[in-house]
XYZ file of C-alpha atoms in Angstrom:
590
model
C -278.832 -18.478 1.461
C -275.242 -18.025 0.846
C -274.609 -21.866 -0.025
C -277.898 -21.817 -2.039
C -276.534 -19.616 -4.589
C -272.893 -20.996 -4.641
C -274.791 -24.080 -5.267
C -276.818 -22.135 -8.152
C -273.152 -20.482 -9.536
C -271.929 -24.183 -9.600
C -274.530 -26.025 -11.298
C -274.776 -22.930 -13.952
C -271.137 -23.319 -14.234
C -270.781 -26.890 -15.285
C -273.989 -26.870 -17.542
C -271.707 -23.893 -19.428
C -268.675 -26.432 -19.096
C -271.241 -29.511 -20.786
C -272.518 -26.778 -23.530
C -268.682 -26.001 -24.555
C -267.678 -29.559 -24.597
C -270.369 -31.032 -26.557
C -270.156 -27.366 -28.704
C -266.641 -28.747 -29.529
C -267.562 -32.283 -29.641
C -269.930 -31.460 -32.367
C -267.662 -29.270 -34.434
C -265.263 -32.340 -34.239
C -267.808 -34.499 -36.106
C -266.896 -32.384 -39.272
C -263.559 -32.458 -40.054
C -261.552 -29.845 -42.405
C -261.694 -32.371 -44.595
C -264.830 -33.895 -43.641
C -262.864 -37.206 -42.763
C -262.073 -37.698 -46.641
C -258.124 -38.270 -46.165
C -255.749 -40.834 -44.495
C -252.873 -39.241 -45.572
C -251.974 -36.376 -47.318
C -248.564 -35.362 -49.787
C -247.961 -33.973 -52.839
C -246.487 -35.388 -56.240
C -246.025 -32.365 -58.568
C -246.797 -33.032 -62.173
C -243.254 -32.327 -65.089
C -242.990 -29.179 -66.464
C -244.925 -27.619 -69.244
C -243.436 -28.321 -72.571
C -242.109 -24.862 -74.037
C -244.095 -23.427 -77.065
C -245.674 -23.954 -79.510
C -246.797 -27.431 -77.906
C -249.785 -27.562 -76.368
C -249.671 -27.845 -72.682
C -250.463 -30.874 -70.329
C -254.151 -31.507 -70.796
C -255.252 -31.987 -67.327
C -252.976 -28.480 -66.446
C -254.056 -26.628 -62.952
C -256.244 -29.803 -61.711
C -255.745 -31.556 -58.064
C -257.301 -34.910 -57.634
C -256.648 -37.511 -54.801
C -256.770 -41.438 -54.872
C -258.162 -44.449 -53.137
C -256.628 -46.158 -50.315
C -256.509 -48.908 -53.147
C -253.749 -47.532 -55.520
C -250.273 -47.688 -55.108
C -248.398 -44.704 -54.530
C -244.093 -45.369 -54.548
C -243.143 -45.159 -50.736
C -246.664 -45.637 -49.281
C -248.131 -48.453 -47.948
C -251.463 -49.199 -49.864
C -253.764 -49.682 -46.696
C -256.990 -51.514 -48.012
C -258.910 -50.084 -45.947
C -257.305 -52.116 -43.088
C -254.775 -51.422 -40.303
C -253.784 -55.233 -40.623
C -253.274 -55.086 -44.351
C -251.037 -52.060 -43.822
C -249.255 -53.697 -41.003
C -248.074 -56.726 -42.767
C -247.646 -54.969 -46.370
C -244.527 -53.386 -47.115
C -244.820 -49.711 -49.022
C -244.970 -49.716 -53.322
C -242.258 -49.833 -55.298
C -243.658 -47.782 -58.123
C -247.053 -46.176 -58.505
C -249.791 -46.821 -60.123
C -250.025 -46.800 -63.991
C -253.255 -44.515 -63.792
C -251.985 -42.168 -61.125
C -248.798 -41.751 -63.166
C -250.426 -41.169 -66.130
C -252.603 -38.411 -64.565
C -249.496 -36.653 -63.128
C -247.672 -37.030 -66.154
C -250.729 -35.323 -67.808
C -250.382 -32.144 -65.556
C -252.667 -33.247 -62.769
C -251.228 -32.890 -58.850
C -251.936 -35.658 -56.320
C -252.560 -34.755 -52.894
C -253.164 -37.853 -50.958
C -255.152 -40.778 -50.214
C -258.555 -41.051 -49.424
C -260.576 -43.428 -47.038
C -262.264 -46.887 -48.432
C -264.469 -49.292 -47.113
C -262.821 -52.265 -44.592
C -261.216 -53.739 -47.589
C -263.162 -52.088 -50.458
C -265.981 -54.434 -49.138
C -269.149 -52.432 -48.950
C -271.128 -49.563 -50.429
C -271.884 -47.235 -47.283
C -269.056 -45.983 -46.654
C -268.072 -46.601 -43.358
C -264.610 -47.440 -41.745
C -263.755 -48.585 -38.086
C -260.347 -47.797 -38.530
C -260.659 -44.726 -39.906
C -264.163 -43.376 -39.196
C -266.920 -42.925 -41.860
C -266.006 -39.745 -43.803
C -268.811 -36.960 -43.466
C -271.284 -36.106 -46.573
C -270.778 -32.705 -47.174
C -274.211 -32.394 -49.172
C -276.316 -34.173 -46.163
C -274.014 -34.099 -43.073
C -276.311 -36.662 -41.241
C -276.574 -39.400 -43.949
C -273.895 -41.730 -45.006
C -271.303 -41.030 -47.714
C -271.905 -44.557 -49.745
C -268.902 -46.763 -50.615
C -266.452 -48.197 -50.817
C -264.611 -44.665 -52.655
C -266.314 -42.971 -49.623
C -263.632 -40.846 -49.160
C -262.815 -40.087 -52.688
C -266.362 -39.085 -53.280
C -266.381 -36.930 -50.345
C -263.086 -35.070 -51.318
C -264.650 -34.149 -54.588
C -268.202 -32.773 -53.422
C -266.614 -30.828 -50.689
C -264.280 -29.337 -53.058
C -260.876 -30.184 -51.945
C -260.119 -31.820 -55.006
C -261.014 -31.230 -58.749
C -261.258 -34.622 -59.218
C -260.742 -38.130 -57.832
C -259.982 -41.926 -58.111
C -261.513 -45.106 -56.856
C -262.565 -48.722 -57.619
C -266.022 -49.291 -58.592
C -266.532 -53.066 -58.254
C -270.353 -53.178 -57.532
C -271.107 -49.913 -57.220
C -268.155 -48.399 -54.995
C -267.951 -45.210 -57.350
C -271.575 -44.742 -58.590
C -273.099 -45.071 -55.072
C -271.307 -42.254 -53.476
C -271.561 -40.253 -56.045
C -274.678 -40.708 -55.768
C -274.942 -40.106 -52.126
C -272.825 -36.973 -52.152
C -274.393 -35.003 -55.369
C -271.540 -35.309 -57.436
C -270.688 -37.009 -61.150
C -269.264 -40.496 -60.880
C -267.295 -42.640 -63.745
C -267.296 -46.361 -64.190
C -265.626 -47.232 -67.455
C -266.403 -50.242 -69.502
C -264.670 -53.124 -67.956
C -261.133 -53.610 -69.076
C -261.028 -49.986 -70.213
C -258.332 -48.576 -67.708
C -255.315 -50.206 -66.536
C -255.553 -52.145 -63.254
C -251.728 -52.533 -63.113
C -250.549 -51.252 -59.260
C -254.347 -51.519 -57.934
C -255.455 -54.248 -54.885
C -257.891 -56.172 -56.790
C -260.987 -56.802 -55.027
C -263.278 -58.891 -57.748
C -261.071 -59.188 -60.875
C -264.084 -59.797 -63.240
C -266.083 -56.657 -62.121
C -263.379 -53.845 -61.046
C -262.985 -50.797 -62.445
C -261.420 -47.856 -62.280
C -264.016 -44.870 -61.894
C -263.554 -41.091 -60.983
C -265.408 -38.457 -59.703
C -265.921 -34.804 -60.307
C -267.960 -31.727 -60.270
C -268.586 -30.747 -63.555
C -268.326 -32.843 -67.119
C -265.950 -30.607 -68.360
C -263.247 -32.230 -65.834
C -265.022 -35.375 -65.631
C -264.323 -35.141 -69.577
C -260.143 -34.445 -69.996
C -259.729 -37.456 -66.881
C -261.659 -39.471 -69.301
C -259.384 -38.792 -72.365
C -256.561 -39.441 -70.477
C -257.331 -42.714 -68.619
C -258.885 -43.863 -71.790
C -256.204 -42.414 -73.868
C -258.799 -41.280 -76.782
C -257.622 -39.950 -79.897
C -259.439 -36.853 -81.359
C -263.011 -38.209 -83.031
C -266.003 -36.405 -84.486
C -268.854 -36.302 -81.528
C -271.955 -39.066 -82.331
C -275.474 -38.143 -81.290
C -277.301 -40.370 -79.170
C -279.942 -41.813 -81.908
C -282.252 -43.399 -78.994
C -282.865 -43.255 -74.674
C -284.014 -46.123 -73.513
C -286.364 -45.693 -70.489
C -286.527 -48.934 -68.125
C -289.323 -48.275 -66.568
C -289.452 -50.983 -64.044
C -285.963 -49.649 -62.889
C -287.488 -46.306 -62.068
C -290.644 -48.015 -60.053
C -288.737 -49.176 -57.169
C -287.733 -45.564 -56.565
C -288.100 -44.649 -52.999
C -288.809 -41.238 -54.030
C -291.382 -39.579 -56.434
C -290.408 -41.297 -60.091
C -291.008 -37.936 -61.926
C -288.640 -36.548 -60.084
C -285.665 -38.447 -61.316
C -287.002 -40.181 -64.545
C -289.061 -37.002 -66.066
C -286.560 -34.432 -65.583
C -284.391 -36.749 -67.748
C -286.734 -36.931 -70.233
C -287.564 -33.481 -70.601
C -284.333 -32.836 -71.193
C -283.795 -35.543 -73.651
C -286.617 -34.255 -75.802
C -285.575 -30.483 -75.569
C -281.981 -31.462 -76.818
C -282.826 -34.381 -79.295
C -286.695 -34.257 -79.646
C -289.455 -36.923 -78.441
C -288.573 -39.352 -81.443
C -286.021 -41.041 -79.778
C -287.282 -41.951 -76.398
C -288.465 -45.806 -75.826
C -289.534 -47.562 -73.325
C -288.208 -50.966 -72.359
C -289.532 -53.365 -69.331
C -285.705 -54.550 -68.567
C -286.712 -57.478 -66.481
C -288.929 -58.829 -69.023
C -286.148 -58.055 -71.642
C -283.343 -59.489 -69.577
C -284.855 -62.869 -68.945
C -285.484 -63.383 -72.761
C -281.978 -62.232 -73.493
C -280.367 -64.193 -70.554
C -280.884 -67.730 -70.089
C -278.431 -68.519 -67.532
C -280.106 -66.509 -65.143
C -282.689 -69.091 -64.871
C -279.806 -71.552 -64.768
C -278.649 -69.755 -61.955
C -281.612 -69.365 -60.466
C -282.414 -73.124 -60.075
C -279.019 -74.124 -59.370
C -279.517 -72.144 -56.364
C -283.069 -73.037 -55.864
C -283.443 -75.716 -56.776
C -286.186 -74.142 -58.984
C -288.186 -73.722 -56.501
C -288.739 -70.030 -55.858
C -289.403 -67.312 -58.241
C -287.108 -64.061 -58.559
C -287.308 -61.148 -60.891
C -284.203 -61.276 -63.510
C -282.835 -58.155 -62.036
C -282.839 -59.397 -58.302
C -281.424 -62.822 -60.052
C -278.665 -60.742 -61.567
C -277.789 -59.146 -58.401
C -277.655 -62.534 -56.477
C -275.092 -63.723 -58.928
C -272.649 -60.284 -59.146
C -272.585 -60.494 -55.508
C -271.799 -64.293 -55.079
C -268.769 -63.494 -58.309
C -267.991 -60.515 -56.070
C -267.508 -62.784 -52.884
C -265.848 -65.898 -54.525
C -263.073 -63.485 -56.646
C -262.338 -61.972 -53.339
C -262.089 -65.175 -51.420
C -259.964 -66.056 -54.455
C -257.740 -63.167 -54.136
C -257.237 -62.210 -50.540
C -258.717 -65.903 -48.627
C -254.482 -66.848 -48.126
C -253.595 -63.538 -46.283
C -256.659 -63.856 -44.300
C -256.201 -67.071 -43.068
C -252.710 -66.764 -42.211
C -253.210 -63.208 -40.809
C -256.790 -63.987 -38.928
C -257.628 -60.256 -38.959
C -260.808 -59.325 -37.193
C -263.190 -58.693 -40.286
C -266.285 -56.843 -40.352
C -268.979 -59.872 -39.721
C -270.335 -58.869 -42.985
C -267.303 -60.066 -45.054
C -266.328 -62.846 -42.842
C -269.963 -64.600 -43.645
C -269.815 -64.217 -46.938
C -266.287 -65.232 -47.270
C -267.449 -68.145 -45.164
C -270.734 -68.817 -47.516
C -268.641 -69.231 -50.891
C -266.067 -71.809 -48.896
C -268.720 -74.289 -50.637
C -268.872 -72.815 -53.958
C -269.154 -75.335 -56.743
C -267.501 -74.041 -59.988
C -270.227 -74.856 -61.613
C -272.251 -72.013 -60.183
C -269.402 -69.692 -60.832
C -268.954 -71.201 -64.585
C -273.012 -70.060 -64.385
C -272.192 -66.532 -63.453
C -269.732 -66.082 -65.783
C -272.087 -67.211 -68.935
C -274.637 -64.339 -66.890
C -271.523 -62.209 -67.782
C -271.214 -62.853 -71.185
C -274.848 -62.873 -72.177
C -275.380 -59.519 -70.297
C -273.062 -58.124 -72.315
C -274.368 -59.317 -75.543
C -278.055 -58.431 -74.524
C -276.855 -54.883 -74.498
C -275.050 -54.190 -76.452
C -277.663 -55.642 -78.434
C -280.703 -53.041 -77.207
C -278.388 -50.061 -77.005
C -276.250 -50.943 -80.364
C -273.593 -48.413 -81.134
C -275.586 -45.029 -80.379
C -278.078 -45.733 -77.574
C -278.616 -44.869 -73.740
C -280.071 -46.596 -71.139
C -281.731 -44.559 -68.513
C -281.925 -45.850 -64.877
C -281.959 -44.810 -61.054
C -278.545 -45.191 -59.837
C -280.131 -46.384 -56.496
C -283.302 -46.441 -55.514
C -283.255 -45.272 -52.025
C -281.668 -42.219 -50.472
C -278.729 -42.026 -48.880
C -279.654 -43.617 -45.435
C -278.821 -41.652 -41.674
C -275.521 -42.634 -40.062
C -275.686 -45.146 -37.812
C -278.854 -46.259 -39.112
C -279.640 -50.355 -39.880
C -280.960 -49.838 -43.018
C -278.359 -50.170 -45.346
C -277.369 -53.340 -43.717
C -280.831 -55.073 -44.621
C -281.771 -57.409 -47.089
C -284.452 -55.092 -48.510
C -281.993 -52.134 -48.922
C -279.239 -54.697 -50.531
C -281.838 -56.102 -53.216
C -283.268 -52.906 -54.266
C -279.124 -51.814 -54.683
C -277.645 -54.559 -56.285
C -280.719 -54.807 -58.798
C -279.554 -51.566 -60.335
C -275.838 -51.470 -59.815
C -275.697 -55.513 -61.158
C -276.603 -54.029 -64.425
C -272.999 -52.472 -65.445
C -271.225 -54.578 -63.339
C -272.376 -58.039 -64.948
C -272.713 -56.521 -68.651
C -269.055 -54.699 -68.182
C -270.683 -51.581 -69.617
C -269.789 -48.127 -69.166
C -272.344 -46.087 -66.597
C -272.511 -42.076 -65.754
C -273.848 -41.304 -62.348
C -275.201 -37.770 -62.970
C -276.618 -35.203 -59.909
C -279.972 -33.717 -60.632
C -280.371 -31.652 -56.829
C -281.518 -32.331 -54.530
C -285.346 -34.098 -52.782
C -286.288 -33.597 -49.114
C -282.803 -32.595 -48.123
C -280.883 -35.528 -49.933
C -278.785 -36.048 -53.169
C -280.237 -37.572 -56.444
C -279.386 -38.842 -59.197
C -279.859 -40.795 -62.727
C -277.236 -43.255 -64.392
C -276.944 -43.111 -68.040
C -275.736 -46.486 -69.434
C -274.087 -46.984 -73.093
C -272.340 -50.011 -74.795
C -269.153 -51.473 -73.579
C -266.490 -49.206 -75.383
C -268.805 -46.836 -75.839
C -266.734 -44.611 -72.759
C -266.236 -41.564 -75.243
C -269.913 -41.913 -76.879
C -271.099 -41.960 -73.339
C -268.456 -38.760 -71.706
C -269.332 -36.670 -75.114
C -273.537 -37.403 -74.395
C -272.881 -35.980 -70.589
C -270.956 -32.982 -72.068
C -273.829 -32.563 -74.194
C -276.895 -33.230 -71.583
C -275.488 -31.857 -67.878
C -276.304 -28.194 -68.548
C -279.722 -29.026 -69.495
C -280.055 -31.575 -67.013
C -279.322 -29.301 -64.138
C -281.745 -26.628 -65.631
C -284.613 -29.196 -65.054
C -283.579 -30.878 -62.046
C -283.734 -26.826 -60.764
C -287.211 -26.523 -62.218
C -288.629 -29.685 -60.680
C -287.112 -28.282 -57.206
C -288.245 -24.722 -57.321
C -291.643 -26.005 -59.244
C -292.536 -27.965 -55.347
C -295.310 -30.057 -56.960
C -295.839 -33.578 -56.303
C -295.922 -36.522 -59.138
C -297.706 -33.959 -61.680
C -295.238 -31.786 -61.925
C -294.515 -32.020 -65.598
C -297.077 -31.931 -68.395
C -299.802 -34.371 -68.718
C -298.622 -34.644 -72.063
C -295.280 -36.681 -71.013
C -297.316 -38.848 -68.366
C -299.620 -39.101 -71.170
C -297.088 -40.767 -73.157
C -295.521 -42.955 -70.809
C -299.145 -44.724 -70.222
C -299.020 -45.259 -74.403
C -295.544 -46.715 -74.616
C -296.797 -49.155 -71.476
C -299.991 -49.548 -73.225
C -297.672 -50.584 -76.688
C -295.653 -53.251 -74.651
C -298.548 -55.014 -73.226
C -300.085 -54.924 -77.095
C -297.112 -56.711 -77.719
C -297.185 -59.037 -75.062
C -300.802 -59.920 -76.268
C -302.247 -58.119 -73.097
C -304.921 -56.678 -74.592
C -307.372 -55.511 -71.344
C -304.304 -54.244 -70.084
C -302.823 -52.406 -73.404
C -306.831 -50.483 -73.447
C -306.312 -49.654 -69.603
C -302.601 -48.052 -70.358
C -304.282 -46.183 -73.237
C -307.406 -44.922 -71.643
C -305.177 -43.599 -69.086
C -303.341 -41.797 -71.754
C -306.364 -40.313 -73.271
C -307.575 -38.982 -69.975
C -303.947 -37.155 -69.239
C -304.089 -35.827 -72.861
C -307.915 -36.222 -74.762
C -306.255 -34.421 -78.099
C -304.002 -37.348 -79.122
C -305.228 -38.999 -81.831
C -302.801 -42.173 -81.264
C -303.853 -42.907 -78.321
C -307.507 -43.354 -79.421
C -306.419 -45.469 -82.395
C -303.861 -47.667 -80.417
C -306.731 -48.240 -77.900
C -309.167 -49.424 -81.448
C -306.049 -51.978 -82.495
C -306.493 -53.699 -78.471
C -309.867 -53.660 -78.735
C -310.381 -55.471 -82.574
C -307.868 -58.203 -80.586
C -310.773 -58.703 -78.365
C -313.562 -58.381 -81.146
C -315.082 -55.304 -79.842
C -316.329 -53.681 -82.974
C -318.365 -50.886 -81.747
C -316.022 -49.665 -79.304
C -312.921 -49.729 -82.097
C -314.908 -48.089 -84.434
C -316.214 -45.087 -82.521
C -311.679 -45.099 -81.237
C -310.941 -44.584 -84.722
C -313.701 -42.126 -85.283
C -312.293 -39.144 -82.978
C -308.930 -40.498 -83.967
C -309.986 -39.442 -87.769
C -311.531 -36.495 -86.049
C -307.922 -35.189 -84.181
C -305.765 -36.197 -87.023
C -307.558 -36.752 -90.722
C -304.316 -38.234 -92.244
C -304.224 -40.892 -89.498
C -304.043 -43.852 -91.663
C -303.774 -46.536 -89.200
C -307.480 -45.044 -87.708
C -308.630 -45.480 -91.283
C -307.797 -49.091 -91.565
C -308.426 -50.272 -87.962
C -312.111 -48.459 -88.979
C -312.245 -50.068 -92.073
C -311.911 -53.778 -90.354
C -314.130 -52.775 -87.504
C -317.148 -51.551 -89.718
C -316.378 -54.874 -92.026
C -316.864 -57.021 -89.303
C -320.270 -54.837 -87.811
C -321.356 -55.411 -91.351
C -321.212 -51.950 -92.713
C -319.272 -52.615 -95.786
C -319.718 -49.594 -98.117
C -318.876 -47.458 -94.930
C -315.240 -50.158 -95.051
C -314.833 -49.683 -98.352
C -314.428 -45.729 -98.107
C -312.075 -46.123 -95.258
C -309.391 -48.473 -97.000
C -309.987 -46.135 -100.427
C -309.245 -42.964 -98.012
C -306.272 -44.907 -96.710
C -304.951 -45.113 -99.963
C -305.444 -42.159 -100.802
C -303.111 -40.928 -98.038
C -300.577 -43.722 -98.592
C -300.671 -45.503 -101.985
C -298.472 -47.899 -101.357
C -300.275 -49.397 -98.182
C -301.017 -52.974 -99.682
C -303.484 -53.550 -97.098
C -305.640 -51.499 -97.820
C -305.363 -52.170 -101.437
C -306.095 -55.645 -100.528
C -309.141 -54.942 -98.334
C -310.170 -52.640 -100.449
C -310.583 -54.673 -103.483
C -311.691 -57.561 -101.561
C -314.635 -56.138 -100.642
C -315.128 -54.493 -104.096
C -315.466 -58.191 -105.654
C -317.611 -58.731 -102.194
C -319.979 -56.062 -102.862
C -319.345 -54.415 -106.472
C-alpha cells in the first residue's frame, strides 16, 4: 500500500515536472520581441537645431532595419550565417538609414529576413521564423518578416525593408499593419544587398499614416505641394474574385468609404486581365516562348511567371559567383530555381523586360495622373506555421498574380489593414502611377480614418456577403453588366443587369441599360416595356426615351416613336439623334 502511493506521489510529480516544462517551453515560443531582432544597438539621431528652426521632422520616432542594409561596423547578414561569415562588416551605412537618423529618427537594430531575402513567408532556419503578434499561430510573411513584426508589436514606430516581389506588402499584410513600396527607383539603393535589381525597393512599415507619412517625405525627399484629390478608384474586379475570403469584406468596405469621402461618381470598374492583355503584348510573347503556345494562362498568372523568372535570373546574376565558390547549403527552394534559370536565354529575359516597360505604360495609362487602383494585397490569409501551403503552386499563383502587378509596372502600392476576418489580418492595396508616391501617401492620409471606421462596421455588423446595401451590390452587377455591353456580350450584359434590378428594382438605369442589350439582340417588346418603367423611375431619362423611340420604330408603332425622340429633345436639345430620328420619321409619316 505504502509503495502504491509513493508510486502515485511519483507519477503526479513528474506529470507537474512535464506541465512546467512544456508551460515554459510554450512561453519560449513568444519572444520579448516576438523573434523580430538579430541584433540590437542604438545610433542616436544630431541634435535639434536651436530656435526658431523647425525641428528634425521625424523627432521622437524609433524604427529598425532589415538584415539587408548596411549599418557602419555590422556585418550585413542576408539572412545567412554563411553570408555573414565570409562578409566583412560596412564601412559606412546606408544612405536611407542615414538620412532617417539625420532626420531625428533613432535606430535600434536589425531585424530578421528571409534565407537571403528569398521568399515571402517569413521563415528563417538560422534565425527562427519571427512570431505574428496579430495571429500568433500563422506565419509573419516575408522576406521583411522581422521588420513587419517589430512594427505591429510595437517595438518600433516604424521600419525598413526590401520589397522585391512582395517582401514588404505581404507581411504587412500578414501582421495588420501599413506597408510602403515606393515607385521603383524612388529611394536610394546605395549600401543595400541587392536581391533583383529591376524590381527592389525600399518599403517601410508603420502603424498609422501619419508616421507612415513624414518616413515618406523624407525617403522621398518631397518638397511642400498642394494635396490632389483622387479624381477616380479603379475597382479590378477579377483581382478581388480570387479572394479566399468573403469579397465584400475587403473590396466593399473600400468602396463605401470611397463614396462617403469622394462620392459614387468616381468609382469604375475594370476587368484587369482583360485590360492587361490588350495593353501588353509581350505577355503573349512570353507566354509562347515558354510554351511554346501551347497552353493558355490568364495575363495576370502570365505576369507573375515572368516577375518571378526576372526575380530568379537578377539574383543568379548578382549573388550565382559567391554561391558557387562558397557552396552554402541553400534552402531547396532557391537552389532549384537558381538551377532552372542556368538555361535562361536572353531572349526570354529581353521578353520580360519589354513586360516591364509596357506594364508601366498600361498604367500609367488607366490610372493617369490622379487615379487608384484597388486590389487584394493577397488573396489568401496568412497560412499556420509549419503548414505546406504556402509552399504550393496554388498558393504561389494566386500571390504572385497580385503582387506582379507593382513589381513589373514599377508603381507605387499602399498595403492598408482593414481588421481583422476569422481571427486573421486583412487588407487592401491601393495602387497609383509611378511617381505618384506623394499623390498616393496624401490619398492614405486622407482615406485610413474612414477606412478603419468601415472595416469596424463590417466586423461588428457579423453578416455574411450581404452585409452592405443592395444598392452597392446592385451597382457592381451594372458596371459588369456595362463591360460585357462593351465586349458585345449581350445575353450576358441583360443577366448582369437583371441581377441589378433584383438587388435594387428603383433604378431606372439599370432597366434602360438592360433595353440598350436587348435592341443588340432585336428584342423589341422586351426593350420597350425596359424603357417604360425606366421613364416611369426617372421621367428625364433621356437615354430610356430614345432606346423607346427605336424599339417602338422597329415594332411599327411610329407616332408612339415620334413622341419619344420629340420628348428627348425636349429634355436635351442638342441630342442630334433624336433630332435626326425624329425628323426622319416626320418625312416617314407627316
Amino acid at each position: 500500500m505504502a509503495s502504491s502511493s509513493a508510486n502515485l506521489w511519483v507519477l503526479l510529480g513528474l506529470g507537474l515536472a512535464g506541465i512546467i516544462f512544456m508551460t515554459r517551453k510554450l512561453k519560449k515560443v513568444v519572444k520579448e520581441d516576438f523573434g523580430a531582432f538579430i541584433e540590437k544597438f542604438q545610433l542616436h539621431p544630431p541634435p535639434q537645431p536651436a530656435p526658431p528652426k523647425a525641428p528634425h521632422p521625424l523627432t521622437g520616432l524609433s524604427f529598425a532595419v532589415s538584415d539587408l542594409f548596411d549599418i557602419d561596423g555590422f556585418v550585413t547578414g542576408f539572412g545567412n550565417l554563411d553570408w555573414a561569415r565570409t562578409h566583412e562588416a560596412a564601412s559606412c551605412t546606408a544612405s536611407v538609414v542615414s538620412a532617417l537618423i539625420e532626420g531625428g529618427a533613432m535606430c535600434v537594430g536589425k531585424t530578421v529576413v528571409d534565407e537571403m531575402a528569398y521568399s515571402i513567408i517569413g521563415e528563417n532556419k538560422y534565425y527562427g521564423a519571427p512570431t505574428n503578434p496579430a495571429a500568433h499561430a500563422r506565419i509573419p510573411g516575408g522576406s521583411s518578416s522581422g521588420a513587419a513584426v517589430a512594427v505591429a508589436a510595437n517595438l518600433v514606430d516604424f521600419s525598413l525593408g526590401v520589397d522585391t516581389v512582395g517582401g514588404v506588402r505581404v507581411p504587412a499584410a500578414f501582421c495588420g499593419v501599413i506597408g510602403f513600396r515606393p515607385s521603383h527607383g524612388a529611394v536610394s539603393h546605395m549600401g543595400i544587398i541587392p536581391v533583383s535589381t529591376s524590381l527592389d525597393t525600399v518599403g517601410w512599415f508603420a502603424r498609422d499614416p501619419n508616421t507612415l507619412h513624414r518616413v515618406g517625405h523624407v525617403l522621398l525627399q518631397l518638397p511642400f505641394a498642394v494635396q490632389r484629390t483622387p479624381k477616380h478608384f479603379i475597382v479590378a474586379d477579377d483581382c478581388f474574385q480570387v479572394l479566399k475570403i468573403s469579397v465584400d469584406r475587403v473590396a466593399q468596405v473600400v468602396i463605401k468609404s470611397v463614396e462617403m469621402l469622394f462620392g459614387r461618381q468616381v468609382l469604375k470598374h475594370e476587368n484587369l486581365e482583360r485590360y492587361l492583355i490588350n495593353k501588353v503584348p509581350s505577355l503573349k510573347a512570353f507566354h509562347d516562348k515558354k510554351t511554346n503556345g501551347e497552353l493558355k494562362s490568364s495575363s495576370l498568372k502570365l505576369l507573375a511567371n515572368a516577375a518571378r523568372f526576372l526575380h530568379w535570373h537578377e539574383f543568379k546574376h548578382s549573388h550565382g559567383e559567391w554561391i558557387n565558390t562558397v557552396k552554402p547549403i541553400l534552402d531547396p527552394v532557391i537552389s532549384a530555381q537558381i538551377h532552372e534559370t542556368l538555361e535562361t536565354e536572353n531572349e526570354e529575359i529581353e521578353v520580360c523586360k519589354s513586360i516591364k516597360n509596357e506594364m508601366r505604360v498600361a498604367l500609367s495609362s488607366l490610372l493617369k495622373d490622379d487615379g487608384i487602383l484597388l486590389i487584394p494585397t493577397i488573396a489568401d490569409p496568412p497560412p499556420k506555421v509549419g503548414s505546406k501551403e504556402p509552399s504550393s503552386e496554388e498558393f504561389q499563383n494566386r500571390a504572385f498574380s497580385l503582387l506582379s502587378i507593382a513589381s513589373m509596372s514599377g508603381c507605387c502600392q499602399v498595403t492598408l489593414p482593414l481588421g481583422f476576418h476569422d481571427k486573421c489580418p486583412v487588407s487592401v492595396s491601393l495602387i497609383a502611377r509611378h511617381g505618384g508616391d506623394r499623390f498616393l501617401l496624401d490619398t492614405v492620409q486622407t482615406m485610413y480614418a474612414s477606412l478603419v471606421e468601415q472595416a469596424e462596421i463590417a466586423v461588428k455588423s457579423k453578416l455574411p456577403s450581404n452585409a452592405f446595401s443592395q444598392d452597392q451590390s446592385a451597382e457592381i452587377a451594372k458596371e459588369r453588366g456595362n463591360q460585357a455591353f462593351k465586349d458585345k456580350q449581350w445575353q450576358k450584359a441583360i443577366g448582369f443587369y437583371t441581377e441589378a434590378i433584383k438587388l435594387s428594382c428603383n433604378n431606372a438605369t439599370y432597366y434602360s441599360n438592360r433595353a440598350a442589350a436587348y435592341l443588340e439582340l432585336r428584342s423589341f417588346l422586351q426593350a420597350e416595356a425596359d424603357c417604360t418603367k425606366a421613364i416611369n423611375l426617372n421621367k428625364k431619362n433621356v437615354k430610356a426615351y430614345l432606346r423607346r423611340g427605336t424599339a417602338r420604330e422597329m415594332l411599327g408603332y411610329y407616332k408612339e416613336a415620334i413622341e419619344d425622340f420629340r420628348y428627348a429633345l425636349v429634355l436635351e436639345p442638342t441630342n442630334k439623334r433624336a433630332a435626326q430620328s425624329a425628323d426622319r420619321l416626320k418625312k416617314l409619316f407627316p
